[in-house]
mmCIF file with all atom_site columns, C-alpha atoms in Angstrom:
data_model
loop_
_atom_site.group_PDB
_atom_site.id
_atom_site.type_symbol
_atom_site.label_atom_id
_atom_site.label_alt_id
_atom_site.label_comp_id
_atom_site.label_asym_id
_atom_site.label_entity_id
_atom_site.label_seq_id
_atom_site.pdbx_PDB_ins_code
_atom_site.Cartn_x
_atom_site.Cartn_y
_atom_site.Cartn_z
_atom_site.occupancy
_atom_site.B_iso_or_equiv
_atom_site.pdbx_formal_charge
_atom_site.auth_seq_id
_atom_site.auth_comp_id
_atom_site.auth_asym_id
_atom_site.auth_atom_id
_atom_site.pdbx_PDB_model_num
ATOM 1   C CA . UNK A 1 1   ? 146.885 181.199 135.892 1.00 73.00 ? 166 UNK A CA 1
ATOM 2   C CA . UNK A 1 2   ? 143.179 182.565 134.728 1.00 82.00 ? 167 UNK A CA 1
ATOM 3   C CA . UNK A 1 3   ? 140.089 181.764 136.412 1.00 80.00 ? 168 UNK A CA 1
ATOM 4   C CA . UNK A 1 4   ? 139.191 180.612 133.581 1.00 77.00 ? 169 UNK A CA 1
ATOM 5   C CA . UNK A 1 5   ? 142.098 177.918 133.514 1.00 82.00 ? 170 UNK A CA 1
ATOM 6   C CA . UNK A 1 6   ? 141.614 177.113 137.363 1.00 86.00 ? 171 UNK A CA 1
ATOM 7   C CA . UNK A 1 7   ? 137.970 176.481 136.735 1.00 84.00 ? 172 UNK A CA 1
ATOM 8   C CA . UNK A 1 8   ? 139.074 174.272 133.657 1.00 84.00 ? 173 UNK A CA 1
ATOM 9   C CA . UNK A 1 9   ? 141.522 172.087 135.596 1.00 89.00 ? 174 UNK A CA 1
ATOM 10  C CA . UNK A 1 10  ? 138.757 171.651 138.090 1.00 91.00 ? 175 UNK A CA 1
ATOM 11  C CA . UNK A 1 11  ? 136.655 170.115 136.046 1.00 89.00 ? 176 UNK A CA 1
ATOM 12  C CA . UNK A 1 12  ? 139.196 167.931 134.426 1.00 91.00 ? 177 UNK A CA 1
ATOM 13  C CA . UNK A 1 13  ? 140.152 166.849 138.044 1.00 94.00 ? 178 UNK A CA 1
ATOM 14  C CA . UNK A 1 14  ? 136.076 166.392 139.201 1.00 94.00 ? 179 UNK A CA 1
ATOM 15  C CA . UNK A 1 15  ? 135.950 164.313 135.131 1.00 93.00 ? 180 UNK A CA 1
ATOM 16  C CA . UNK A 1 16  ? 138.965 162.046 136.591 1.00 96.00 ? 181 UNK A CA 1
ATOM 17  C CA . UNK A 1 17  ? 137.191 161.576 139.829 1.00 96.00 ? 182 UNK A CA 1
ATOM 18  C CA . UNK A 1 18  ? 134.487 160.087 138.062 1.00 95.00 ? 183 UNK A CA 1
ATOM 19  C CA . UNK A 1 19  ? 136.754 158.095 135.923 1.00 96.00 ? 184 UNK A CA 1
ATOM 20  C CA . UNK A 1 20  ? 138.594 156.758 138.935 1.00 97.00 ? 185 UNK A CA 1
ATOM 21  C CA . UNK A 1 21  ? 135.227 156.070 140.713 1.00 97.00 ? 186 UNK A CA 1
ATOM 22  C CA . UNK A 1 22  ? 133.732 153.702 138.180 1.00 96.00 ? 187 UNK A CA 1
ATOM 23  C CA . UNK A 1 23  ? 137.113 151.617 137.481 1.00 97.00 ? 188 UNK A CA 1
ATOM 24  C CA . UNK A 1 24  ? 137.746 151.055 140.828 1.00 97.00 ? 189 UNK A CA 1
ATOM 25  C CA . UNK A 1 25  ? 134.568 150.537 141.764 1.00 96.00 ? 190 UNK A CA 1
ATOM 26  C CA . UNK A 1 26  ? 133.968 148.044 138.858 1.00 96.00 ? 191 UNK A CA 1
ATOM 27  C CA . UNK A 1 27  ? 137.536 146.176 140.219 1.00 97.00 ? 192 UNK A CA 1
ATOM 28  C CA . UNK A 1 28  ? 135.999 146.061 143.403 1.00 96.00 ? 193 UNK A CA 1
ATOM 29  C CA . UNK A 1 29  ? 132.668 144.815 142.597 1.00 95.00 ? 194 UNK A CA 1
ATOM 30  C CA . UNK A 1 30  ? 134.757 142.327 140.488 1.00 95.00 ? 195 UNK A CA 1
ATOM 31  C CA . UNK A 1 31  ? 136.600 140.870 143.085 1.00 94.00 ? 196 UNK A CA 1
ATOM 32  C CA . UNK A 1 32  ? 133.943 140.489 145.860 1.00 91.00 ? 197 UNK A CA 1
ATOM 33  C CA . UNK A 1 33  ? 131.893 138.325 143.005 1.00 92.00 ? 198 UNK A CA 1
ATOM 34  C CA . UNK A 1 34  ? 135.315 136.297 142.074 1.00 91.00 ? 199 UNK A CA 1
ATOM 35  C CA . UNK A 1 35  ? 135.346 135.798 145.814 1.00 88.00 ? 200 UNK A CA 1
ATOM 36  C CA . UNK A 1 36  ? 131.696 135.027 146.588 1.00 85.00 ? 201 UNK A CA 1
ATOM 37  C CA . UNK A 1 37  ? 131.555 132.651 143.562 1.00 85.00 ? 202 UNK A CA 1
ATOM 38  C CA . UNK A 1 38  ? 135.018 131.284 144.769 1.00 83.00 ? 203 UNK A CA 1
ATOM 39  C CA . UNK A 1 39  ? 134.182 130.299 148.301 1.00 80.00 ? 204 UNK A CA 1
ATOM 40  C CA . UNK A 1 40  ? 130.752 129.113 146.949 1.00 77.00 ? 205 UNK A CA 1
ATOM 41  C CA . UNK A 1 41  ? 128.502 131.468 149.348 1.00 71.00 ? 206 UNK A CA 1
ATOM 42  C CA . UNK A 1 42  ? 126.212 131.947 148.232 1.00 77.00 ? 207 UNK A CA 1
ATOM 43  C CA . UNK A 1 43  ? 124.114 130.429 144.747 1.00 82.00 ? 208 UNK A CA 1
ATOM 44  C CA . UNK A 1 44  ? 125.740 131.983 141.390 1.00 83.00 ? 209 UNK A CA 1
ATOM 45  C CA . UNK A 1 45  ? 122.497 133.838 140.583 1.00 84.00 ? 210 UNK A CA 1
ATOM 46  C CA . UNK A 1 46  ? 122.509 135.467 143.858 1.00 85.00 ? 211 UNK A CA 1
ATOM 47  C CA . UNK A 1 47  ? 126.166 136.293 143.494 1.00 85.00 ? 212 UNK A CA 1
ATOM 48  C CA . UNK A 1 48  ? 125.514 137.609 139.744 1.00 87.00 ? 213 UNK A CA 1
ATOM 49  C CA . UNK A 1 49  ? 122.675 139.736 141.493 1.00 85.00 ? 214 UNK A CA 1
ATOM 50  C CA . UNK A 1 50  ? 124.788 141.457 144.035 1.00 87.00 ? 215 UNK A CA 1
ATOM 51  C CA . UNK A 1 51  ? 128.011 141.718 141.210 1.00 91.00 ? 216 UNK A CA 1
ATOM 52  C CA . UNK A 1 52  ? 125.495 143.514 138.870 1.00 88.00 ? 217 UNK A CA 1
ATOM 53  C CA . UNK A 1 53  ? 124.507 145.878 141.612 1.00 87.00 ? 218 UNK A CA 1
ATOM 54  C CA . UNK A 1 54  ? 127.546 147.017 142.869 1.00 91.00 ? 219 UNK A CA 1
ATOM 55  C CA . UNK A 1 55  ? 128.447 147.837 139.457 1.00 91.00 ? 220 UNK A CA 1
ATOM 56  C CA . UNK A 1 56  ? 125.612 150.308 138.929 1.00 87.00 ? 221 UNK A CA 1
ATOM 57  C CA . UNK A 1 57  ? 126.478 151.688 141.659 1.00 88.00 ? 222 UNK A CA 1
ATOM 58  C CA . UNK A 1 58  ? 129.698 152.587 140.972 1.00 93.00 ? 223 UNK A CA 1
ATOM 59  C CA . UNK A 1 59  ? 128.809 153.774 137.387 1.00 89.00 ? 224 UNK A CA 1
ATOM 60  C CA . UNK A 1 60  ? 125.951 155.798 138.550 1.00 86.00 ? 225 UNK A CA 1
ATOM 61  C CA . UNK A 1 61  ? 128.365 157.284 141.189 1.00 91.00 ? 226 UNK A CA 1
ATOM 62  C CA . UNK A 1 62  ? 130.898 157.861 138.693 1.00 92.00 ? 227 UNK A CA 1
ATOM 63  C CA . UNK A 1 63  ? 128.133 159.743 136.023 1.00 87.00 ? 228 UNK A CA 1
ATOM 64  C CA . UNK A 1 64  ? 127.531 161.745 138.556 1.00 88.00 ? 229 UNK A CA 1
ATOM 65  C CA . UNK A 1 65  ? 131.050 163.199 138.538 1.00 93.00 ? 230 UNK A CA 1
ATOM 66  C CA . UNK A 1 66  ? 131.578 163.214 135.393 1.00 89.00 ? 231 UNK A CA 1
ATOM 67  C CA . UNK A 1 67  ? 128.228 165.415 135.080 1.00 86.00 ? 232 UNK A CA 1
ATOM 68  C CA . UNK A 1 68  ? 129.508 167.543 137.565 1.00 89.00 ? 233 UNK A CA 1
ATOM 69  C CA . UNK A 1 69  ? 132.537 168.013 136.049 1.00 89.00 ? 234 UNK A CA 1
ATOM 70  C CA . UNK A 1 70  ? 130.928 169.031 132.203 1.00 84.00 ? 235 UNK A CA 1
ATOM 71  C CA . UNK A 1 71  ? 128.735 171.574 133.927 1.00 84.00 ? 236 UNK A CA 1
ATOM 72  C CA . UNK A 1 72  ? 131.932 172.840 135.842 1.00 86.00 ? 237 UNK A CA 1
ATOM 73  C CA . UNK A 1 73  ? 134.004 173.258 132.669 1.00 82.00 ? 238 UNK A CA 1
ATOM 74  C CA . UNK A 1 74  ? 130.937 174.489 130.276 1.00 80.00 ? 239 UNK A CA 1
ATOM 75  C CA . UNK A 1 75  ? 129.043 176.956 132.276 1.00 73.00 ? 240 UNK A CA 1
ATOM 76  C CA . UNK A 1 76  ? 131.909 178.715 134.280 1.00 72.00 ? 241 UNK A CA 1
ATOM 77  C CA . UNK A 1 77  ? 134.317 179.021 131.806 1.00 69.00 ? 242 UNK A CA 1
ATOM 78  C CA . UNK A 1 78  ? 132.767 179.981 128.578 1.00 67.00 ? 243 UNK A CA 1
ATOM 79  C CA . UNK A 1 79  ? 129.612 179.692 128.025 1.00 75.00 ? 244 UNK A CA 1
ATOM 80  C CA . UNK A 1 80  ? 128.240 179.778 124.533 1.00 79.00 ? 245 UNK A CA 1
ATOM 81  C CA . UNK A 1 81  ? 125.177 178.645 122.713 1.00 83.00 ? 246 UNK A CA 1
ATOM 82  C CA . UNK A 1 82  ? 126.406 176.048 121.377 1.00 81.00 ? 247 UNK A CA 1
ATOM 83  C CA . UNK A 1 83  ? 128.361 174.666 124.378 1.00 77.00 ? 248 UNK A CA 1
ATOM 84  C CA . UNK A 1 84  ? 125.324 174.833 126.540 1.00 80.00 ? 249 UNK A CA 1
ATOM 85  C CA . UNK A 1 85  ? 123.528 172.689 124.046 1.00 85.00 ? 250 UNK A CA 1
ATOM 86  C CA . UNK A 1 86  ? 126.540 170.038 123.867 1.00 81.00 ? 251 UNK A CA 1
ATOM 87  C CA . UNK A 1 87  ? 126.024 169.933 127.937 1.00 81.00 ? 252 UNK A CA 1
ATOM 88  C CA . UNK A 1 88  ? 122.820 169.454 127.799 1.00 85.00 ? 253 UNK A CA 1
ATOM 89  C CA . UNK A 1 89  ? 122.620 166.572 125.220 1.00 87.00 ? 254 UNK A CA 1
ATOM 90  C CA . UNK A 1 90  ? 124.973 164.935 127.852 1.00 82.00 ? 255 UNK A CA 1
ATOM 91  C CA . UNK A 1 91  ? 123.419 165.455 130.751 1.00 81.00 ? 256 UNK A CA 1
ATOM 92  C CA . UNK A 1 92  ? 120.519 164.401 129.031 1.00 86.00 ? 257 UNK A CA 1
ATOM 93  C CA . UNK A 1 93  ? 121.848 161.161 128.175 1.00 85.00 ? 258 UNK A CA 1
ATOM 94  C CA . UNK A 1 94  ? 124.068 160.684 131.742 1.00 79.00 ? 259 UNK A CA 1
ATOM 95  C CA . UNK A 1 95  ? 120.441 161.205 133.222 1.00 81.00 ? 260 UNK A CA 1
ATOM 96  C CA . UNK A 1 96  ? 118.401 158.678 131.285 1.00 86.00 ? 261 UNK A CA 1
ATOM 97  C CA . UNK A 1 97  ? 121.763 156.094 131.587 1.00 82.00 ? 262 UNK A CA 1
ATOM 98  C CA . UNK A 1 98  ? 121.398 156.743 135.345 1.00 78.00 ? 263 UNK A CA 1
ATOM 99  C CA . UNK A 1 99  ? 117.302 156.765 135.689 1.00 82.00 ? 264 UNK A CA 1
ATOM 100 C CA . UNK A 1 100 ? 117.464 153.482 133.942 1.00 83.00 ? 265 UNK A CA 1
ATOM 101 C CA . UNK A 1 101 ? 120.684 151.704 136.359 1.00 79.00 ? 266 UNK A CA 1
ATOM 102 C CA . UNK A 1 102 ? 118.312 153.256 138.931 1.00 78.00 ? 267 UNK A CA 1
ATOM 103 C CA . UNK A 1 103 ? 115.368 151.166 138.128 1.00 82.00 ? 268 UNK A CA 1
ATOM 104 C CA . UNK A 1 104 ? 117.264 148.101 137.517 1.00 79.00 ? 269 UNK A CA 1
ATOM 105 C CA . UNK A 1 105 ? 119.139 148.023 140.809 1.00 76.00 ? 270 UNK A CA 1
ATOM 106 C CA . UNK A 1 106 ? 116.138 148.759 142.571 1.00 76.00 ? 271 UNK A CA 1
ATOM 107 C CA . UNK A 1 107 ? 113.674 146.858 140.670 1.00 76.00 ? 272 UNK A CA 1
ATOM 108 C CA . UNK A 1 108 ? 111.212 149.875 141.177 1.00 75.00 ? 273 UNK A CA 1
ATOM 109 C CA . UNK A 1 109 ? 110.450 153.551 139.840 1.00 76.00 ? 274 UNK A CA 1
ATOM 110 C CA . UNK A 1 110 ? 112.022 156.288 141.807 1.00 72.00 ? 275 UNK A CA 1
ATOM 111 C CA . UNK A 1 111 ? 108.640 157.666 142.897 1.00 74.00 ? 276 UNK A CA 1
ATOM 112 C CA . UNK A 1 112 ? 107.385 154.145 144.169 1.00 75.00 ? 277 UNK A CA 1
ATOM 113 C CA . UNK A 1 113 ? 107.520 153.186 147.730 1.00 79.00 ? 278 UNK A CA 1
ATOM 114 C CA . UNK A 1 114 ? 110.226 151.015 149.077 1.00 75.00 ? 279 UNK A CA 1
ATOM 115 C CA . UNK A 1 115 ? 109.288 147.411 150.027 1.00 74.00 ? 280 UNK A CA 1
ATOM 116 C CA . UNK A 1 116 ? 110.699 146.340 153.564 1.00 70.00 ? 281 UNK A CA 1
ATOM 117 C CA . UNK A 1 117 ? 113.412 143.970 153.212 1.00 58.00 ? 282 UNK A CA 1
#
């Protein structure tokens, strides 16, 4: 096998990584809130809340994979013009997805101070 094919099948494997990351972490998530809303924990807002963030977190996780894994398979194998632009309309896009999940699970810009909890 080429480099060229090792470096492709690495990326497909870091793409699935990121695939694998946001489904289980959006069964996870899932569960804990059927469970928190099932024992009655905590108020159904609160358990929304906490559902809706560990979500994010697992997609934001997961983009960053699957980032990972289009850089991985566009710039080492072949890189042309064209390809380079695809990648970068993507990351583009994974970037604003994630600056914005960032800003709603943390209710604050990146570059503002934390507020002790």
């Amino acid at each position: 096998m080429s480099f060229g094919g090792v470096v492709e099948r690495v990326g497909q494997g870091v793409d699935a990584a990121g695939v694998v990351i946001i489904v289980l972490g959006a069964l996870l998530a899932t569960a804990r809130f059927v469970q928190l809303v099932g024992r009655r924990r905590q108020p159904l807002q609160e358990s929304y809340r906490a559902y809706r963030q560990g979500l994010g977190r697992a997609i934001l996780l997961g983009l960053e994979f699957l980032v990972a894994g289009d850089i991985i398979k566009t710039v080492a194998v072949a890189p042309t013009f064209a390809g380079v632009g695809v990648l970068a309309l993507i990351v583009l896009v994974r970037t604003f997805l994630s600056f914005s999940l960032e800003v709603e699970l943390e209710n604050r810009l990146p570059w503002q101070p934390r507020t002790p909890s």
